[in-house]
């Protein structure tokens, strides 16, 4: 596992914000609380947690085209932001959140593999800070957050299971997995994709166990950042 | 597992085509062979297999907006078509395919849960038919297809693992998984998402074993359809 | 005239649906009833009938780009769906329909010339089935449908007027016409376009008379399908 | 028939240009000659004639949204510009034109019914002027224009056939037709649409004969403008 | 300064309209009054003045792509229409205008440099005419227009300051400035851009003084056009 | 003038990068060198410097919509990125740069007024670092950078000229100006806009002189950051 750092309160306007690093991967996450809801949720007495993901054009080794200039978000971007939103909702009681929306904006400042897992792990801290603020203001009575959530990538690289792949390892991996785990031991999401070679049940379990080790380290770093 | 039917040669222009049904879910898949490649693959001596997915506006219980009229494909659509493409590439040796592209168009005529897994399972047959044609014409020397691939959804519904969820079961499931499996026993893709309640390692394994049962039935239906 | 087949109730969710074939041209049409109206029609005490048209990417001899992926509908698509909508409204009393909208989705599964005329002819049956359902439910008191409507293409091919052109004939025609006719003998729409050579008044009349012969056969097939 | 005026050479950069008026309808048409071709026509030894149509936002009684701001052209706009292009190609021998493209831009300055027919009638003059220039420069040897082309709308208004409908008449017409006619007596395009009430064969012929009277006046005005 | 002509009432539907020419540059401006407001201004007891800008495809020496066909407005177009709107608001008391919106549509018929300054100068006249109409109808009590506004370009061409640059001068200018001035002597907007060589404070002042001379001529032409 | 800090080498992949702060405004700028050119510049023996600008959704007090999600860049964004590009080109000899493109990506992490001027001032440092690298590698022979460039905003706030306005001052300013100045004393761009009240020549000069004071401080900070 590469060095994890989580710098809370990185920006000042957002209700919650962190700069999270997994090695050279750095993601800025802000949590924005808004007293409005998507149309299909109005009047149901519950809130919503959602996420958006972006990568600065030169976060990567070579410059990529700016999605705003291209006029659309790639399939990859949409897939990632849907995953982040689902992961955070897995630890949020939307009824207790009340009729408000929290949006997690995850913007990759620098990329070296694992941007989606860093985003999820950082987003939890930003969400926790924002919810703490709402509770301190008396706007929320009961804590809607039910557990910590963190994510890590792992893969099979030249036959060996590897935790938290950087860009070089990721590009050459035979299988590439992302696990979103809860501090209570449960799984929120498991995704394991064969790239070069397919894998078997035993391989899947070894990746999951590796992910648990990684997530436990992230849970600690999250607690330290929240203070 | 709901009744599986695979009707090959459903349309006449495509190099391969099937109408596949998983119960009331019906997907039309065509395989189109084109002697051209995406720009980033030119001159590398290998081919490409890709997929596109769509749902007719009234495939569902209530009419959805036509994506062509909206002017963009939803995140869900893009996520699914990326999954289908990856799944088919997991059983294709792109070098042996040669410098050509095969596009699998998966269009959902009627939806009742499991459209993406039906699409993958049907796309394999359409691909197989198209590749057979290329081999019969002498355009491909060695068979580029290395195994059968099939997919099935499963989930935990009211505490019980269920195979091949229909729309009602899917909407109420606590966890929702899709497994893409190979006829050689390996896994091409595992995706398991907590909806209502998160799940544990044991739950993940039970879902995987259920999926194996389902995929074995699909492998048989595929062989029958190919003839 | 090529063989006409109309298979009603082809899909199960839509209020009305048919699979119509004119020879190798096959179009799936669904009629969706919605208790909502376009904004400019609200509160006027009448309903609306509209249509959308699409072609599956490999309905044609060579694969065309998916309009949803391109991000816009072609001029041809828009022209055709406007024509279908107008044709159906020509036989619908919108006051009697009441404040609801019926959308006819016409999706071409396989194309061999005459897709727009098959779409109109099939859409009438889907609309008739949907309206019958509304009347059986007591939601509509008086039948809003005033006549049958059908359409057929015809053209001048190598000097000879031809009815219901297939793709080969259509590509080589000097003039290409589409007539939308009513079972009461009237004309809802006449469109005749010179392709290679222009035509004269006598030519226009010969095409119209040919179209009448074709539409009479379609009217019969419609009645049989409705039962 | 409303007063027709055609003012040639209205702008100075285009190879051909006119401001045409049918009563209060005023359309500016420019013909642009470019030594390039659409990709699908390259290397075939022939040229192309195409058209684009637009309406200034306040050409109409109430302001319409600017299509450039909306980010797409309406179905109506696309239908009209396809019709204009076809009509001009009906009188152009593309082989004699040589490997170049002429684009007719038809922009409606003021609208009072009949904008598409005024556009076609004016576009012929702009095309004629541009082609004359190419012939004077020796870039074209033989005249590629085979006849004059003009268009006029007509309709059945309160039971009476009316020629060249203005906006008020058009809005209330039972049937609305556009005829594109050639100076040699032939028909390039006939389009007759039932609005309120459908019409019969006799009605269609009466409209066509009325259109002939109108087009003959336009042919004269075109000749005067070309000089 | 090139010859200025302002032809009021050029079109008949708009509440105000002019065709303004600065030499060969000709811009058609219409003012549309609408009893509606942008959402963020509702219920504040004041109105809004805004502008849209477009250039006909063949207004220029060579044909440019139609923005409606491209599906988006260029950065240049958006920059110009924002400038026009700001300039007109600089002389409008939005409270006195009342809860209505006036949109100035500026469409370039022919371009030879200075299209944005001609647009601003003409838009003032169209606005004045439209406001006069509102006052005559008793819809506005007190005149909301506080001064005349006009704009002119100037630049440094081969070392010499030049007023009202045409296309050739503009293309070769070292510095290119646009000034929006008020009839009371004040400045609404100053924009001076170095193209080839940068300039100094003295240069800026010389350009400003030149602009004053030009704007004074435009103020006179505006008054004459308003009558 | 608020505190200026420029942190060079903030990210590691880009050829040049800085994080620049003007008080609470923080902009991340990267310079990307690419051995390719825009199509219209190919084969002319010179290079290109361009810029793109973006604002993270929660850089501001309340969350703004993500431009990539909206599918287009606002007029404001396009105006700013055009200004940044022009400003950098004003101090770059494109011939000496050679046939390559340098793109300055300016992404606002936190906004408190003056984001465009901070972007320009930081972009100069990122460009300088990237060009130094190209010179050290021997890819560029002669230094193409001819002077330092910096930008600062100033305005008239409650009658008093103010330098480097923060968000609160900017919102309430009567006039709002941005000056792009060179270290040799010249002006690259002057833009002064009346917001509440228009201004006179004397006002323009006072703003310019204030800007000079601010830019001199920025020039020093730039030199310190470059080292």
mmCIF file of C-alpha atoms in Angstrom, chain A residues 47-144:
data_model
loop_
_atom_site.group_PDB
_atom_site.id
_atom_site.type_symbol
_atom_site.label_atom_id
_atom_site.label_comp_id
_atom_site.label_asym_id
_atom_site.label_seq_id
_atom_site.Cartn_x
_atom_site.Cartn_y
_atom_site.Cartn_z
ATOM 1 C CA UNK A 47 -32.257 13.220 1.178
ATOM 2 C CA UNK A 48 -29.744 12.305 -1.494
ATOM 3 C CA UNK A 49 -25.987 11.818 -1.755
ATOM 4 C CA UNK A 50 -24.438 11.997 -5.210
ATOM 5 C CA UNK A 51 -21.010 12.472 -6.770
ATOM 6 C CA UNK A 52 -19.309 13.995 -9.756
ATOM 7 C CA UNK A 53 -15.839 13.084 -10.965
ATOM 8 C CA UNK A 54 -13.386 14.907 -13.185
ATOM 9 C CA UNK A 55 -9.767 14.789 -14.110
ATOM 10 C CA UNK A 56 -7.749 17.917 -14.817
ATOM 11 C CA UNK A 57 -6.444 17.678 -18.394
ATOM 12 C CA UNK A 58 -2.825 17.373 -17.322
ATOM 13 C CA UNK A 59 -3.327 15.184 -14.271
ATOM 14 C CA UNK A 60 -2.013 12.393 -16.482
ATOM 15 C CA UNK A 61 1.335 11.637 -18.138
ATOM 16 C CA UNK A 62 0.200 13.146 -21.413
ATOM 17 C CA UNK A 63 -2.480 15.805 -21.695
ATOM 18 C CA UNK A 64 -6.043 14.564 -22.202
ATOM 19 C CA UNK A 65 -8.821 16.615 -23.769
ATOM 20 C CA UNK A 66 -10.876 18.688 -21.326
ATOM 21 C CA UNK A 67 -14.343 17.130 -21.036
ATOM 22 C CA UNK A 68 -16.011 20.557 -20.803
ATOM 23 C CA UNK A 69 -14.391 21.492 -24.129
ATOM 24 C CA UNK A 70 -15.340 18.176 -25.737
ATOM 25 C CA UNK A 71 -18.935 18.797 -24.632
ATOM 26 C CA UNK A 72 -19.456 15.467 -22.945
ATOM 27 C CA UNK A 73 -18.296 13.271 -20.131
ATOM 28 C CA UNK A 74 -16.713 9.985 -21.163
ATOM 29 C CA UNK A 75 -18.252 6.634 -20.338
ATOM 30 C CA UNK A 76 -15.375 6.084 -17.892
ATOM 31 C CA UNK A 77 -16.137 9.334 -16.047
ATOM 32 C CA UNK A 78 -19.820 8.495 -15.760
ATOM 33 C CA UNK A 79 -19.105 4.969 -14.592
ATOM 34 C CA UNK A 80 -16.773 6.268 -11.869
ATOM 35 C CA UNK A 81 -19.088 8.980 -10.576
ATOM 36 C CA UNK A 82 -21.973 6.530 -10.376
ATOM 37 C CA UNK A 83 -19.753 4.178 -8.339
ATOM 38 C CA UNK A 84 -18.698 6.943 -5.938
ATOM 39 C CA UNK A 85 -22.296 8.014 -5.343
ATOM 40 C CA UNK A 86 -23.469 4.432 -4.700
ATOM 41 C CA UNK A 87 -20.583 3.810 -2.298
ATOM 42 C CA UNK A 88 -21.383 6.834 -0.151
ATOM 43 C CA UNK A 89 -25.094 6.079 -0.127
ATOM 44 C CA UNK A 90 -24.241 2.591 1.191
ATOM 45 C CA UNK A 91 -23.245 4.219 4.513
ATOM 46 C CA UNK A 92 -25.871 6.966 4.640
ATOM 47 C CA UNK A 93 -29.366 6.714 6.079
ATOM 48 C CA UNK A 94 -31.146 9.022 3.648
ATOM 49 C CA UNK A 95 -34.169 9.447 5.933
ATOM 50 C CA UNK A 96 -31.965 10.755 8.751
ATOM 51 C CA UNK A 97 -30.180 13.066 6.317
ATOM 52 C CA UNK A 98 -33.466 14.870 5.725
ATOM 53 C CA UNK A 99 -34.613 16.629 2.552
ATOM 54 C CA UNK A 100 -31.264 17.928 1.360
ATOM 55 C CA UNK A 101 -28.628 16.866 -1.143
ATOM 56 C CA UNK A 102 -24.908 16.439 -0.587
ATOM 57 C CA UNK A 103 -22.771 16.429 -3.730
ATOM 58 C CA UNK A 104 -19.242 15.072 -3.589
ATOM 59 C CA UNK A 105 -17.072 16.661 -6.281
ATOM 60 C CA UNK A 106 -13.974 14.553 -6.841
ATOM 61 C CA UNK A 107 -11.384 16.255 -9.043
ATOM 62 C CA UNK A 108 -8.149 14.494 -9.834
ATOM 63 C CA UNK A 109 -5.222 16.902 -9.561
ATOM 64 C CA UNK A 110 -2.605 14.247 -10.320
ATOM 65 C CA UNK A 111 -3.138 10.665 -11.485
ATOM 66 C CA UNK A 112 -1.013 7.601 -10.875
ATOM 67 C CA UNK A 113 -3.548 4.758 -10.694
ATOM 68 C CA UNK A 114 -6.378 4.275 -8.234
ATOM 69 C CA UNK A 115 -8.097 7.633 -8.732
ATOM 70 C CA UNK A 116 -11.582 6.209 -8.178
ATOM 71 C CA UNK A 117 -10.641 4.450 -4.959
ATOM 72 C CA UNK A 118 -8.843 7.511 -3.624
ATOM 73 C CA UNK A 119 -11.921 9.548 -4.536
ATOM 74 C CA UNK A 120 -14.269 7.260 -2.578
ATOM 75 C CA UNK A 121 -11.952 7.137 0.426
ATOM 76 C CA UNK A 122 -11.559 10.920 0.486
ATOM 77 C CA UNK A 123 -15.230 11.557 -0.200
ATOM 78 C CA UNK A 124 -16.118 9.750 3.001
ATOM 79 C CA UNK A 125 -14.084 12.258 5.019
ATOM 80 C CA UNK A 126 -15.552 15.254 3.207
ATOM 81 C CA UNK A 127 -19.052 13.862 3.767
ATOM 82 C CA UNK A 128 -18.330 13.185 7.465
ATOM 83 C CA UNK A 129 -17.098 16.781 7.960
ATOM 84 C CA UNK A 130 -20.131 18.230 6.190
ATOM 85 C CA UNK A 131 -22.556 16.076 8.175
ATOM 86 C CA UNK A 132 -20.821 16.990 11.431
ATOM 87 C CA UNK A 133 -21.391 20.650 10.543
ATOM 88 C CA UNK A 134 -25.099 20.007 9.887
ATOM 89 C CA UNK A 135 -25.386 18.208 13.237
ATOM 90 C CA UNK A 136 -23.535 20.990 15.073
ATOM 91 C CA UNK A 137 -26.017 23.467 13.538
ATOM 92 C CA UNK A 138 -28.905 21.324 14.764
ATOM 93 C CA UNK A 139 -30.150 20.768 11.224
ATOM 94 C CA UNK A 140 -29.781 17.018 11.577
ATOM 95 C CA UNK A 141 -30.853 15.299 14.797
ATOM 96 C CA UNK A 142 -29.502 11.762 14.450
ATOM 97 C CA UNK A 143 -26.254 10.831 12.736
ATOM 98 C CA UNK A 144 -27.178 9.495 9.263
#
